[in-house]
Amino acid sequence: MKSIILFFLIIFVLAVSALAQEIGGSNCNLVLKGILLDEKTKNPLALAAIWIDTLNRGTITNDDGTFEIRGFCPGEFVIDIHYLGYKELQQTVMFTEDQPYTFFLEQESKVLDEITVLGVQEAKPIQPKVTLSASEMMRSSGTSLGESLQALTGVTMLQTGPTISKPVIHGLHSNRILILNNGIRQEGQQWGSEHAPEIDPFIATELSVIKGAESVRYGADAIGGVVLVEPAPLPEAQGLSGELNLVGISNNGMVVLSSWIEGGSARLKGLGWRLQGTLKKAGDAQAADYRLTNTGLEELNFSAATGFHNATWGADLFYSYFSTELGILRSAHVGNYENFITSIQTQKPRYEDPFSYDINNPKQKISHQLLKASIHRQFFDVGKISLTYGGQFNNRQEFDIRRGGRSDRPALLMELGTSTLDAVLEHDAIGKLNGEIGLQGMFQKNENDVVETGTRPLVPNYKNYSGGIYIIENIALDRLSLEAGLRYDFRTLQVVRRDRENEVKRYSGNFNNVSTTVGASYQFSDHFILQTTLATAWRPPNINELFSEGVHHAIGRIEEGLIIKAEPNQLGINDFDTEQALKWINTLTYETGPLSVEASVYYNYIRNFIYLRPTNTRLTIRGFFPVFQYEQTAAEFHGLDLRAKYNLTSSIFYEGKASIVRANDKKKSDELIFIPADRFTHRLEYGFKKAGAFEDITISTTLTTVSKQRNAPPSLEDFYTIPEGRSFDFAPVPDAYQLVGFDAGATVAIGKQTINIGFEIANLFNVAYRDYMNNFRYYADDPGRNFILRLKYNFGGTR
Amino acid sequence: MKFYNLFRLVPMAVIFGSLMMACDNDDDTPPPINEEELITTVNLVFTNNADATDVVTASYFDEDGTGPTAPVVDAIVLKANSSYSVSVAFFNEEETPAENVTLEVRKEAKEHQIFFEVSDNLMLSHAYADDDDGGNGNPLGLENTFKTTSASTGTLRVILIHLPNKGADGVSDGNRANAGGEPDVDTTPPFPVTIRQ
């Protein structure tokens, strides 16, 4: 731990020294000025493309042929100039200080052929992908991945108290969502609702969600959608730059410090590196009326990346370490059903202590390491081939309130190792056909340390061998783009466990299936695009869905998987069918003048849908316990995502968002539990250019309305009379709630650098509420009013 | 040139793949599970204070802890108008020989308290006869005195609470209402008790 803190300090010191150097006057703020003329006529050439590949930046010449690119460090650059009817010019420029350059272009003798013209046309995106804007990223900095993504329509959040949250896409979460962290499929122990993705959102410069069932490209399991966490490309030019983020949150006394620093090699052009780290510390959160005791958090993350790129090939190496220690609400640690009922009836937490940064049992300690190595090469007349290896190691420890001095020993200790290997060929255009062919392999192993824990593990040891092969192709015609894909996957699951008599039992299951996708996008006019995708996806039952066994002490309930609940029948893995989904999503984008609208409607039918629901109570020597068991049924999801933006005046801007999902159990004509309620957000923003030292000022207010989930199983009228076969819930569905937020943002120039400042008040009126998708709604309210201050300082950057 | 390079990549992928499979050792039998904190058995021993040979024992047995098998509970028959010394013991019979969990409870006396809930119609009263040695005179509940009066039938529920608030109102007298904490043992269904003339 100490060495990690030291590492973080080094990053910090580097960042600060780079910053000092910056202020000291090292100049990455040179301006490249130039003029472009015809070689023969010496006439200026307007609207020519100027590009500097190593910086990934460019511009277009003005009417008089002049151009300007700002933010240069001294060094050598290759400048690339394109102009229709002229020969391309590539010229190396030694650049030391502001000075104007003149470039001449030579006319091309031959007439452009057809193929070149067609080559310019790009395929329009077919998959509906939504991305957090820069201002949304800024407004969510310091929050978890799940919270950040909630700003996107159709994406909500499944929570276990204030510290654990995971994304929900169109009502589906956990095993049905793939998270690609820097291109690697995240394989943490994220199957449980209280297992958040082990990812530091500060790694990403882009967070986006693909809402279609994109199984073909990304692999089986992506029934609900895909979350993409993308870091910026590594710098390829010489020079040092970085960013420092500071966030302070009043509700739980959270302090977040995050920084990255990156640079390019002076000796070897194309070689770049980046170091990044984040430190978080939070204490107990505060609900409107009481303290949520033991909801503190400590997080330490860092990553290092290096890579080399040139026109034909590239190689990257990335390592990240994520570690967190987080408290579980003390009041959620119920001893038995009687405690649980008391908690539901009194609507108050059973424990409340004054604010503290201490993290006591029950708590979780999690670390996740990721190593990624990738190479790619452009082959002439073939395309780009890339090979990516991902190694992940996840260590999860859960601590409980235990007897006999065992509280210092984890009650759950699991280590999950995953290796993935991807090989992809993005082939060059064959006529109008673009696409890729890929091969993916995965090996995974989970191991429990039962000697250390002295408990029955929640899921057994297992090995998982998976592989897949896919092809996906698209054609860009005039206004129409078409895409089709096909994928084959197999998975072998080998499980070994000790049953209640401590006898070794082995299970093995084999699954294989095909996924398909067809999609089209049609541009009716410059303002109006329609995208439609129909995809099939499948997913084998996950380890927890088959083998969960025993008491979740932290939340005081028994969970049982499909095989365990039917244990006397001696079922095997292949006695259960795979989940099979058919998802159809249509997105309409309309943009004209001040108005832009994006609307998606979707339908998702899932056969053999596996889900967890309350089924019973069980009598033990510790009294009754609530029992949650996995079941399989046929489920139907449909819904609507809507986002509308309207510029009322040049300085007043409105944005409205709606996420609506309906889900039903088609087999039993019953409601499904834990489906997000309708969510509406209205945001009114007032922006102006300058006020004193502040620039680009925005002031906005947000109204979030979350309806009551009316399409939910009814709550028990009598706690000891459990209905047979029918869905129910132990506690009533929480009421609808409305939250008002306020935020203000601005930038301040300090010397040549800028600082972004954000100030936010969340839950302005300190409303006491419980969200249906929070597992702790049985025990306590969600957090109350919260003041947040965010500072972001960029130095020496081109970003 | 073109596809030649592609074919060089394929064997590389195969080598990577086999490396992944290779890190897999053969003996993967997990060690036996020892559920250390399991309590399977509550034993009550009633000794008549007037006649040391009059001993009544009763046990509450749950073979699989939180597993699906329901617990088995003995009936208790006591004499009317008598005073009994009652000791409580907890065992984990998953282990051979059975582990005496009582020792652990006694060692952490300040963090535990046993509560006895007598149904309204049963003519049985309870008083603690031990101390948790915490210096506040708070009871633990492993040793107790029960007094019977007239003939009646009813139930007795024994609850072992971990981390009770012993200073809260009524807790040291055996009233669980303000105790908080979480039950490590809760004999539900309770012991059926008959008091005979």
PDB file of C-alpha atoms in Angstrom, chain A residues 330 333-336 338-339 350-351 375 377 379-382 385 387 389 401-406 409 419-421 441-443 445 450-451 454-457 461 463 465 496-498 500 502 504 506 551 558 618-625, chain B residues 2-3 5-6 9 12-13 16-17 20-21 23-25 28-37 39-42 60 62 64-69 71 94 99 101 104-105 108 112 157 162-163 176 180-189:
ATOM      1  CA  ARG A 330     -24.255  -0.670   9.211  1.00  0.00           C
ATOM      2  CA  HIS A 333     -26.395  -5.806   8.323  1.00  0.00           C
ATOM      3  CA  VAL A 334     -29.585  -7.372   9.611  1.00  0.00           C
ATOM      4  CA  GLY A 335     -29.244 -10.479  11.739  1.00  0.00           C
ATOM      5  CA  ASN A 336     -32.425 -12.134  10.536  1.00  0.00           C
ATOM      6  CA  GLU A 338     -37.144 -10.004  12.323  1.00  0.00           C
ATOM      7  CA  ASN A 339     -34.490  -7.249  12.080  1.00  0.00           C
ATOM      8  CA  ARG A 350     -31.250   0.710  12.967  1.00  0.00           C
ATOM      9  CA  TYR A 351     -27.912   2.407  13.669  1.00  0.00           C
ATOM     10  CA  ILE A 375       0.044  -4.454 -31.696  1.00  0.00           C
ATOM     11  CA  ARG A 377      -0.114  -3.217 -38.505  1.00  0.00           C
ATOM     12  CA  PHE A 379      -0.924  -4.377 -44.589  1.00  0.00           C
ATOM     13  CA  PHE A 380      -1.017  -2.981 -48.076  1.00  0.00           C
ATOM     14  CA  ASP A 381      -4.107  -4.140 -49.973  1.00  0.00           C
ATOM     15  CA  VAL A 382      -5.305  -6.215 -47.020  1.00  0.00           C
ATOM     16  CA  ILE A 385      -4.562  -6.401 -38.367  1.00  0.00           C
ATOM     17  CA  LEU A 387      -3.707  -8.405 -31.885  1.00  0.00           C
ATOM     18  CA  TYR A 389      -3.882  -9.483 -25.114  1.00  0.00           C
ATOM     19  CA  ILE A 401     -19.283  -8.543  11.767  1.00  0.00           C
ATOM     20  CA  ARG A 402     -18.113 -11.886  13.149  1.00  0.00           C
ATOM     21  CA  ARG A 403     -17.762 -13.723  16.427  1.00  0.00           C
ATOM     22  CA  GLY A 404     -14.589 -14.874  18.137  1.00  0.00           C
ATOM     23  CA  GLY A 405     -12.211 -12.223  16.758  1.00  0.00           C
ATOM     24  CA  ARG A 406     -12.853 -13.296  13.147  1.00  0.00           C
ATOM     25  CA  ARG A 409     -10.574 -12.156   8.518  1.00  0.00           C
ATOM     26  CA  SER A 419      -6.828 -13.794 -19.994  1.00  0.00           C
ATOM     27  CA  THR A 420      -8.289 -12.599 -23.252  1.00  0.00           C
ATOM     28  CA  LEU A 421      -6.816 -12.588 -26.707  1.00  0.00           C
ATOM     29  CA  GLY A 441     -10.486 -16.244 -26.866  1.00  0.00           C
ATOM     30  CA  MET A 442     -10.842 -16.137 -23.121  1.00  0.00           C
ATOM     31  CA  PHE A 443      -9.703 -18.203 -20.184  1.00  0.00           C
ATOM     32  CA  LYS A 445     -10.412 -18.990 -13.315  1.00  0.00           C
ATOM     33  CA  VAL A 450     -12.017 -21.026   2.268  1.00  0.00           C
ATOM     34  CA  VAL A 451      -9.194 -21.740   4.720  1.00  0.00           C
ATOM     35  CA  GLY A 454     -13.793 -20.138   7.441  1.00  0.00           C
ATOM     36  CA  THR A 455     -17.111 -19.777   5.632  1.00  0.00           C
ATOM     37  CA  ARG A 456     -19.045 -21.431   2.828  1.00  0.00           C
ATOM     38  CA  PRO A 457     -18.219 -19.489  -0.362  1.00  0.00           C
ATOM     39  CA  ASN A 461     -14.341 -22.301  -7.852  1.00  0.00           C
ATOM     40  CA  LYS A 463     -12.896 -22.295 -14.920  1.00  0.00           C
ATOM     41  CA  TYR A 465     -13.028 -21.314 -21.539  1.00  0.00           C
ATOM     42  CA  VAL A 496     -15.920 -27.805  -8.528  1.00  0.00           C
ATOM     43  CA  ARG A 497     -17.509 -27.336  -5.130  1.00  0.00           C
ATOM     44  CA  ARG A 498     -18.032 -28.928  -1.756  1.00  0.00           C
ATOM     45  CA  ARG A 500     -23.214 -29.480   2.441  1.00  0.00           C
ATOM     46  CA  ASN A 502     -18.362 -31.533   2.294  1.00  0.00           C
ATOM     47  CA  VAL A 504     -16.451 -32.819  -3.808  1.00  0.00           C
ATOM     48  CA  ARG A 506     -17.842 -31.515 -10.214  1.00  0.00           C
ATOM     49  CA  VAL A 551     -26.204 -15.863   3.314  1.00  0.00           C
ATOM     50  CA  ILE A 558     -30.012 -15.943   1.503  1.00  0.00           C
ATOM     51  CA  ARG A 618     -36.268 -19.750   5.593  1.00  0.00           C
ATOM     52  CA  LEU A 619     -36.111 -20.909   9.156  1.00  0.00           C
ATOM     53  CA  THR A 620     -32.622 -21.395  10.564  1.00  0.00           C
ATOM     54  CA  ILE A 621     -31.089 -21.502  14.020  1.00  0.00           C
ATOM     55  CA  ARG A 622     -30.680 -17.736  13.682  1.00  0.00           C
ATOM     56  CA  GLY A 623     -34.378 -17.251  13.019  1.00  0.00           C
ATOM     57  CA  PHE A 624     -36.064 -16.587   9.686  1.00  0.00           C
ATOM     58  CA  PHE A 625     -34.139 -15.226   6.711  1.00  0.00           C
TER      59      PHE A 625
ATOM     60  CA  LYS B   2       0.090  -9.501 -48.365  1.00  0.00           C
ATOM     61  CA  PHE B   3      -1.356 -12.640 -46.848  1.00  0.00           C
ATOM     62  CA  ASN B   5       2.188 -11.692 -42.972  1.00  0.00           C
ATOM     63  CA  LEU B   6      -1.298 -12.597 -41.934  1.00  0.00           C
ATOM     64  CA  LEU B   9       0.136 -13.856 -37.021  1.00  0.00           C
ATOM     65  CA  MET B  12       1.354 -16.402 -32.746  1.00  0.00           C
ATOM     66  CA  ALA B  13      -2.270 -16.348 -31.688  1.00  0.00           C
ATOM     67  CA  PHE B  16      -0.785 -17.203 -26.911  1.00  0.00           C
ATOM     68  CA  GLY B  17      -3.910 -19.302 -26.670  1.00  0.00           C
ATOM     69  CA  MET B  20      -3.495 -19.317 -21.463  1.00  0.00           C
ATOM     70  CA  MET B  21      -4.667 -22.899 -21.198  1.00  0.00           C
ATOM     71  CA  CYS B  23      -1.432 -21.882 -16.664  1.00  0.00           C
ATOM     72  CA  ASP B  24      -4.016 -24.270 -15.444  1.00  0.00           C
ATOM     73  CA  ASN B  25      -2.888 -26.886 -12.889  1.00  0.00           C
ATOM     74  CA  ASP B  28      -8.081 -28.256  -8.341  1.00  0.00           C
ATOM     75  CA  THR B  29      -9.914 -30.053  -5.529  1.00  0.00           C
ATOM     76  CA  PRO B  30     -10.932 -27.359  -3.073  1.00  0.00           C
ATOM     77  CA  PRO B  31     -10.111 -27.891   0.591  1.00  0.00           C
ATOM     78  CA  PRO B  32     -13.021 -28.959   2.828  1.00  0.00           C
ATOM     79  CA  ILE B  33     -15.224 -26.136   4.020  1.00  0.00           C
ATOM     80  CA  ASN B  34     -15.119 -25.474   7.716  1.00  0.00           C
ATOM     81  CA  GLU B  35     -17.952 -23.136   8.592  1.00  0.00           C
ATOM     82  CA  GLU B  36     -16.272 -21.854  11.716  1.00  0.00           C
ATOM     83  CA  GLU B  37     -19.051 -19.693  13.045  1.00  0.00           C
ATOM     84  CA  ILE B  39     -24.003 -22.996  15.516  1.00  0.00           C
ATOM     85  CA  THR B  40     -26.079 -26.126  15.065  1.00  0.00           C
ATOM     86  CA  THR B  41     -27.260 -26.793  18.594  1.00  0.00           C
ATOM     87  CA  VAL B  42     -28.644 -24.988  21.647  1.00  0.00           C
ATOM     88  CA  TYR B  60     -32.721 -27.184  19.538  1.00  0.00           C
ATOM     89  CA  ASP B  62     -30.396 -27.333  13.048  1.00  0.00           C
ATOM     90  CA  ASP B  64     -27.252 -27.252   8.245  1.00  0.00           C
ATOM     91  CA  GLY B  65     -27.189 -23.765   9.726  1.00  0.00           C
ATOM     92  CA  THR B  66     -28.646 -21.511   7.044  1.00  0.00           C
ATOM     93  CA  GLY B  67     -29.299 -24.443   4.691  1.00  0.00           C
ATOM     94  CA  PRO B  68     -32.765 -25.623   3.726  1.00  0.00           C
ATOM     95  CA  THR B  69     -33.231 -28.320   6.419  1.00  0.00           C
ATOM     96  CA  PRO B  71     -34.523 -27.188  12.816  1.00  0.00           C
ATOM     97  CA  GLU B  94     -20.703 -30.172  12.046  1.00  0.00           C
ATOM     98  CA  GLU B  99     -17.117 -27.693  18.971  1.00  0.00           C
ATOM     99  CA  VAL B 101     -19.221 -22.497  20.960  1.00  0.00           C
ATOM    100  CA  GLU B 104     -16.360 -18.337  22.501  1.00  0.00           C
ATOM    101  CA  VAL B 105     -19.498 -16.617  23.786  1.00  0.00           C
ATOM    102  CA  GLU B 108     -16.634 -12.306  24.376  1.00  0.00           C
ATOM    103  CA  HIS B 112     -23.068 -11.036  23.805  1.00  0.00           C
ATOM    104  CA  ARG B 157     -37.657 -18.574  22.927  1.00  0.00           C
ATOM    105  CA  HIS B 162     -24.215 -10.318  19.151  1.00  0.00           C
ATOM    106  CA  LEU B 163     -23.219  -6.703  19.881  1.00  0.00           C
ATOM    107  CA  ARG B 176     -34.702  -7.137  24.133  1.00  0.00           C
ATOM    108  CA  GLY B 180     -30.216  -3.662  18.892  1.00  0.00           C
ATOM    109  CA  GLY B 181     -27.470  -5.990  17.656  1.00  0.00           C
ATOM    110  CA  GLU B 182     -28.009  -9.050  15.509  1.00  0.00           C
ATOM    111  CA  PRO B 183     -29.114 -12.534  16.540  1.00  0.00           C
ATOM    112  CA  ASP B 184     -26.548 -15.336  16.254  1.00  0.00           C
ATOM    113  CA  VAL B 185     -29.173 -17.733  17.582  1.00  0.00           C
ATOM    114  CA  ASP B 186     -32.930 -17.372  17.617  1.00  0.00           C
ATOM    115  CA  THR B 187     -34.829 -20.558  18.511  1.00  0.00           C
ATOM    116  CA  THR B 188     -37.766 -20.214  16.174  1.00  0.00           C
ATOM    117  CA  PRO B 189     -40.006 -22.160  16.517  1.00  0.00           C
TER     118      PRO B 189
END
